CSV table of C-alpha atoms in Angstrom, one decimal:
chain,number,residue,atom,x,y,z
A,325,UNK,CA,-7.4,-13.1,-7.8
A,326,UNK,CA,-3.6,-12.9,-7.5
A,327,UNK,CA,-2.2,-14.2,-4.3
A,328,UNK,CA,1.1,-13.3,-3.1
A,329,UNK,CA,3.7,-15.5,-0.9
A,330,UNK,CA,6.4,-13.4,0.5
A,331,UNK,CA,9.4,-15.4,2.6
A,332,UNK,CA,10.7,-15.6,4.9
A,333,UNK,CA,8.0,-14.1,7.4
A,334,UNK,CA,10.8,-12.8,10.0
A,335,UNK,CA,14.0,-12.3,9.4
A,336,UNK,CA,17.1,-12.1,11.8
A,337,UNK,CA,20.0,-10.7,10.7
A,338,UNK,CA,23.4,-8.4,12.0
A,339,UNK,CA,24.2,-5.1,10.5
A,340,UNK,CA,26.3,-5.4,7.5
A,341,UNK,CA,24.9,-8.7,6.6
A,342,UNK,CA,23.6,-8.9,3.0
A,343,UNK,CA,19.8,-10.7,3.2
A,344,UNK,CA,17.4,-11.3,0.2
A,345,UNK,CA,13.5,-11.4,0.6
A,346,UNK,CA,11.7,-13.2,-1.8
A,347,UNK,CA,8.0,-13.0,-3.5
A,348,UNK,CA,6.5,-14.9,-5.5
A,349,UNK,CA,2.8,-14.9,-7.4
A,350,UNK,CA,0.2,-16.8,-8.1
A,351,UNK,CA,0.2,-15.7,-11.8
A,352,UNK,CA,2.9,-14.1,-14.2
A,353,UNK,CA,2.6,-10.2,-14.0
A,354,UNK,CA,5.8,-9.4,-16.0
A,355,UNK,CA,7.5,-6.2,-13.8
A,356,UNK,CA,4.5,-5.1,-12.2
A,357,UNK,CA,5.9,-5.1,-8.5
A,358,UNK,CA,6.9,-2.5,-5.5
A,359,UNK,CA,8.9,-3.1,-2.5
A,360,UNK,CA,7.8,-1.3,0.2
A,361,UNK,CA,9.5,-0.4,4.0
A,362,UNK,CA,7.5,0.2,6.9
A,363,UNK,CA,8.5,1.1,10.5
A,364,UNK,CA,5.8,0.7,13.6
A,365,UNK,CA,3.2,3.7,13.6
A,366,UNK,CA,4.5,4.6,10.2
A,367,UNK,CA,2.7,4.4,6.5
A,368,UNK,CA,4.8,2.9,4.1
A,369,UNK,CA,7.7,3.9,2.0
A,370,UNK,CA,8.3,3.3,-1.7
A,371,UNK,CA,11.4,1.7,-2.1
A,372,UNK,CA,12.0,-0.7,-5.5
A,373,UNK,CA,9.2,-0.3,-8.8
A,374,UNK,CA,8.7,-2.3,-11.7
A,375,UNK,CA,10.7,-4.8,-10.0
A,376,UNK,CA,13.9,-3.0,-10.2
A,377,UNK,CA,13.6,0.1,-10.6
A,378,UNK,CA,14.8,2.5,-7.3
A,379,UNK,CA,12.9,5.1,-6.0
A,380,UNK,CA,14.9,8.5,-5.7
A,381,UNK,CA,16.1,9.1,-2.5
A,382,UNK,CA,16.4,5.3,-1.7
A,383,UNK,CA,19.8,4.1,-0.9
A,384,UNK,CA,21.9,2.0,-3.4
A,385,UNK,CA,22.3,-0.9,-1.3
A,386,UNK,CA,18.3,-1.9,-1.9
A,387,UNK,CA,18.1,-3.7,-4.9
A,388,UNK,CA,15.3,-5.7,-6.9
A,389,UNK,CA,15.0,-8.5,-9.5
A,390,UNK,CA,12.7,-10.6,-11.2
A,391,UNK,CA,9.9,-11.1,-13.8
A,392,UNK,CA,7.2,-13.5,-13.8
A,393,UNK,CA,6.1,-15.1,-10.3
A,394,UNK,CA,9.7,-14.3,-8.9
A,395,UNK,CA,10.7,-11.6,-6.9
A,396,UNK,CA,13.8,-10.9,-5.1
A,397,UNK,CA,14.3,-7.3,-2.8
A,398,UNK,CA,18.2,-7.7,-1.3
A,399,UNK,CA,19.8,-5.4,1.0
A,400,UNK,CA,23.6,-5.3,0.5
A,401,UNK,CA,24.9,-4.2,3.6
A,402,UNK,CA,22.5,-3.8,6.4
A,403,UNK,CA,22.3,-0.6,8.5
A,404,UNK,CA,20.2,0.5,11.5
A,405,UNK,CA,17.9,2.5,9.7
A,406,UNK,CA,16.9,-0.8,7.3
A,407,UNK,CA,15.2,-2.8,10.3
A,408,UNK,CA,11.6,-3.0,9.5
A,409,UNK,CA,9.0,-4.5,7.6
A,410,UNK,CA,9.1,-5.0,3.7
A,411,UNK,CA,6.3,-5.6,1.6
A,412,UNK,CA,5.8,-6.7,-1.9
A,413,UNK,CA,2.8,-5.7,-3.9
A,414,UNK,CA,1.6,-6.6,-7.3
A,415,UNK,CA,0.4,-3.7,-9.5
A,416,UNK,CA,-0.7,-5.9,-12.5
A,417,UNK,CA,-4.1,-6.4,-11.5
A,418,UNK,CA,-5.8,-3.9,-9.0
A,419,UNK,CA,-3.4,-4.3,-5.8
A,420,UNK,CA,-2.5,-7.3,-3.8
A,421,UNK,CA,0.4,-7.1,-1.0
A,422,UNK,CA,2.4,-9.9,0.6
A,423,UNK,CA,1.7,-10.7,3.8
A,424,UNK,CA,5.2,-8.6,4.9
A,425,UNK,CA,8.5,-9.5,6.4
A,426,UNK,CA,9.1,-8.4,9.6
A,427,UNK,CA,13.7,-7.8,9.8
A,428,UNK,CA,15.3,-8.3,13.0
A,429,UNK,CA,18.3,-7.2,14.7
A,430,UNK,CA,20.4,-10.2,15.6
B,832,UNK,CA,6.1,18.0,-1.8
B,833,UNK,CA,3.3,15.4,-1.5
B,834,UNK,CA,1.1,15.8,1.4
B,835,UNK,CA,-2.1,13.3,1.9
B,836,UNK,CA,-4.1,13.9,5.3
B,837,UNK,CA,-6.6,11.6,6.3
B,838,UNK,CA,-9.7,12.3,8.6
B,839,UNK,CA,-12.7,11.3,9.9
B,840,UNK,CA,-11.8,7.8,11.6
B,841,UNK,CA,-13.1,6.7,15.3
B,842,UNK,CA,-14.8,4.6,17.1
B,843,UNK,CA,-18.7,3.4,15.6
B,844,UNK,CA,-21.1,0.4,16.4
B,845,UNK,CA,-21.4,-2.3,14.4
B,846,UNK,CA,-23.7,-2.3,11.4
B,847,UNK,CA,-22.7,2.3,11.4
B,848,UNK,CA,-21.1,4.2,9.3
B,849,UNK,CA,-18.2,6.7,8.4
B,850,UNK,CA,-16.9,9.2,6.2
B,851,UNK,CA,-13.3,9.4,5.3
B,852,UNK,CA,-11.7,12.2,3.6
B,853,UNK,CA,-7.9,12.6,2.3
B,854,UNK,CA,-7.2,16.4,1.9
B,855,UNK,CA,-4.0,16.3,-1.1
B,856,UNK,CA,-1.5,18.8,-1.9
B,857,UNK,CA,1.7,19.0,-3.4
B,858,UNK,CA,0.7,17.9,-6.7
B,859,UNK,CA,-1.9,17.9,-9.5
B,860,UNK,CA,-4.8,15.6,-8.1
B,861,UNK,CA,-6.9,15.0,-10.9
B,862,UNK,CA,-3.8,13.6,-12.9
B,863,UNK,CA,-3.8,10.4,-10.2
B,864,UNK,CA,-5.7,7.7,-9.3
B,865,UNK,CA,-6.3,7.2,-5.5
B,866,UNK,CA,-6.7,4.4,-3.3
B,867,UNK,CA,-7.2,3.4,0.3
B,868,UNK,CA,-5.4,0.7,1.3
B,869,UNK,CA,-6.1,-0.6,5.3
B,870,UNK,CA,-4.1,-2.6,8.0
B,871,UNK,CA,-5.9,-4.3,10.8
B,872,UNK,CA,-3.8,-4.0,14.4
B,873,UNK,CA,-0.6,-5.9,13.9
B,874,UNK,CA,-1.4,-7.6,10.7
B,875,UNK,CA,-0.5,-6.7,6.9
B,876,UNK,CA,-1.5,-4.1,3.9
B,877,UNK,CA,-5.2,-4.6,2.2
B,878,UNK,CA,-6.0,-3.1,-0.5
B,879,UNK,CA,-9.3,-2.0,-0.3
B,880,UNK,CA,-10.7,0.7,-3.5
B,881,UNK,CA,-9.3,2.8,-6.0
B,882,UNK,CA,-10.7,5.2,-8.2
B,883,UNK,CA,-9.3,6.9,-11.7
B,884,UNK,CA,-7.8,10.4,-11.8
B,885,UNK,CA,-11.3,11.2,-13.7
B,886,UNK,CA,-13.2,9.8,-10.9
B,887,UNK,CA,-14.7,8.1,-13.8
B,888,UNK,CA,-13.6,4.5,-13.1
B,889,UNK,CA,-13.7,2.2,-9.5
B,890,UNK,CA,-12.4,-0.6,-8.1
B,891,UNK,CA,-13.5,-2.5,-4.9
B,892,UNK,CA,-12.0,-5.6,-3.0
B,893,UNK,CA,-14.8,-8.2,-2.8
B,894,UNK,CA,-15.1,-8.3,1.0
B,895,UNK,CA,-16.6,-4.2,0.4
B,896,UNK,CA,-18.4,-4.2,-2.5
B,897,UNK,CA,-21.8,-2.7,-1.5
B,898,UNK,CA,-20.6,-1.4,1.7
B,899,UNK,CA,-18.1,1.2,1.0
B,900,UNK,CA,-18.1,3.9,-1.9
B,901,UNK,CA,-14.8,5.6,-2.9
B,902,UNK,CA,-15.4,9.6,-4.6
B,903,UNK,CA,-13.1,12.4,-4.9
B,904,UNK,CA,-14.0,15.9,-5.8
B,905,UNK,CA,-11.0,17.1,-8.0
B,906,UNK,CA,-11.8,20.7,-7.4
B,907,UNK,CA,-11.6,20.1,-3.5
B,908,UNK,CA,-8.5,18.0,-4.0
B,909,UNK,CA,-10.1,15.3,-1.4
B,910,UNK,CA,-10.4,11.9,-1.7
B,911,UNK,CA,-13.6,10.2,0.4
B,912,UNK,CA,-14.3,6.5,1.3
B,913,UNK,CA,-18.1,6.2,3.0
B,914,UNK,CA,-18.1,3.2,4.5
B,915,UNK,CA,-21.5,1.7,5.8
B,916,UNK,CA,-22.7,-1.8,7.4
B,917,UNK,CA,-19.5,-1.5,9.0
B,918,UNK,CA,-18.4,-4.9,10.9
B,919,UNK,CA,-15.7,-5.6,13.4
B,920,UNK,CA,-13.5,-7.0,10.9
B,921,UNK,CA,-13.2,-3.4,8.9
B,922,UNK,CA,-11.1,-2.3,12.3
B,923,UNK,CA,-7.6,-1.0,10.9
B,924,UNK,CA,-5.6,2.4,10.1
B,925,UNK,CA,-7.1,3.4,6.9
B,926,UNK,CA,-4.2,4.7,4.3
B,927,UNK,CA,-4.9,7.2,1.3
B,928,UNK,CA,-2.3,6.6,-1.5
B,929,UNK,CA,-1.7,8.2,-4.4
B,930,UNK,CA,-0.8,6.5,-7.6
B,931,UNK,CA,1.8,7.8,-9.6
B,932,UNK,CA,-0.4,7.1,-13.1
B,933,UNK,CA,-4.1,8.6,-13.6
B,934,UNK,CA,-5.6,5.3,-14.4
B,935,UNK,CA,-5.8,2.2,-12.2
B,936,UNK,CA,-3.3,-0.1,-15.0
B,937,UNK,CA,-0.9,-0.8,-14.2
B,938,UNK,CA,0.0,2.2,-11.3
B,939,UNK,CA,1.9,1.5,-8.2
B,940,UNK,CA,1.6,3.8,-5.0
B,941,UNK,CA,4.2,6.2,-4.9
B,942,UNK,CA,2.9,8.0,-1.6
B,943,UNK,CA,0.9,7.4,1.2
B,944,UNK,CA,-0.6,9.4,3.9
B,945,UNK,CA,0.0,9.0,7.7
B,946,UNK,CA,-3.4,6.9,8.4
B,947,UNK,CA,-7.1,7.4,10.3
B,948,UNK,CA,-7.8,4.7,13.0
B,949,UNK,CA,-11.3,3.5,12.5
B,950,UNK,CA,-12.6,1.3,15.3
B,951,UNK,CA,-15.6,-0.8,14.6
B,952,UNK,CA,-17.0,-2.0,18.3
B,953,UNK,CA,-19.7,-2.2,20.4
């Protein structure tokens, strides 16, 4: 099975700080891997495919990059709406998600 | 636009069973695989089935293989997941999500329902 390590597990930051989350696998899976956003009581929202690649209707200042085991989702300038929870998942192999990271307000 | 509905969570006893259902509109059903995907109270995403766009093809987590079945009837639009020998640990908001590629290879969700509660307690 492919495990996935996403850091950190909470993050604290101030709006119009630029923050990275990272994921990395247990296994290469080339591009095969989402970012996701999700707000309490919500599902979640597509945000980054095939490591990179942004959803329409996401804003420019998400961004993705990687290949491999190493995966990076980076907000540019944080707003209000961004503070949530991100998950990665891997698409290469059935589905596995990292175990999320929760962004704070400062 | 996309709209998946789920149905048929609540509360059942341990070792019981449910039916859930994910009514889909908005787009041509049969020509995307499905999944369920769950989240336990405060804790993460888990995948937990898929199925192919043909219905011909599905995928189980280990931890409910033989317990849970995932169907869809293509001219109903709905997705199902029976789930039986339920256990405590299968409490979570059950999502429907829709693939954005008929087969399970290499198909990431593109949409996702709102969620059914399912409550396994005695």
């Amino acid at each position: 099975d492919i495990q996935m390590t996403q850091s950190p597990s909470t993050l604290s930051a101030s709006i119009g700080d630029r923050v990275t989350i990272t994921c990395r696998v247990s296994q290469s899976i080339s591009s095969w891997l989402a970012w996701y956003q999700q707000k309490p009581g919500k599902a979640p929202k597509l945000l980054i495919y095939k490591a990179s690649t942004l959803e329409s209707g996401v804003p420019s200042r998400f961004s993705g990059s990687g290949s491999g085991t190493e995966f990076t989702l980076t907000i540019s300038s944080l707003q209000p709406d961004d503070f949530a929870t991100y998950y990665c998942q891997q698409y290469n192999s059935y589905y596995t998600f990292g175990q999320g990271t929760k962004l704070e307000i400062k | 636009e996309v709209q998946l509905l789920e149905s048929g969570g609540g509360l059942e006893q341990p070792g019981g069973s449910l039916r859930l259902s994910c009514a889909a509109s908005g787009f041509t059903f049969r020509s995307h695989a499905m999944s369920w995907v769950r989240q336990a109270p405060g804790k993460g995403l888990e995948w937990v089935s898929s199925i192919s766009g043909s219905g011909g093809s599905t995928y189980y987590a280990d931890f409910v293989k033989g317990r849970f079945t995932i169907s869809r009837d293509n001219s109903k639009n709905t997705l199902y997941l029976q789930m039986n020998s339920l256990r405590a640990e299968d409490t979570a908001v059950y999502y429907c999500a829709k693939s954005q590629d008929p087969t399970m290879v290499r198909g990431y969700v593109d949409h996702w329902g709102q969620g059914t509660l399912v409550t396994v307690s005695s």
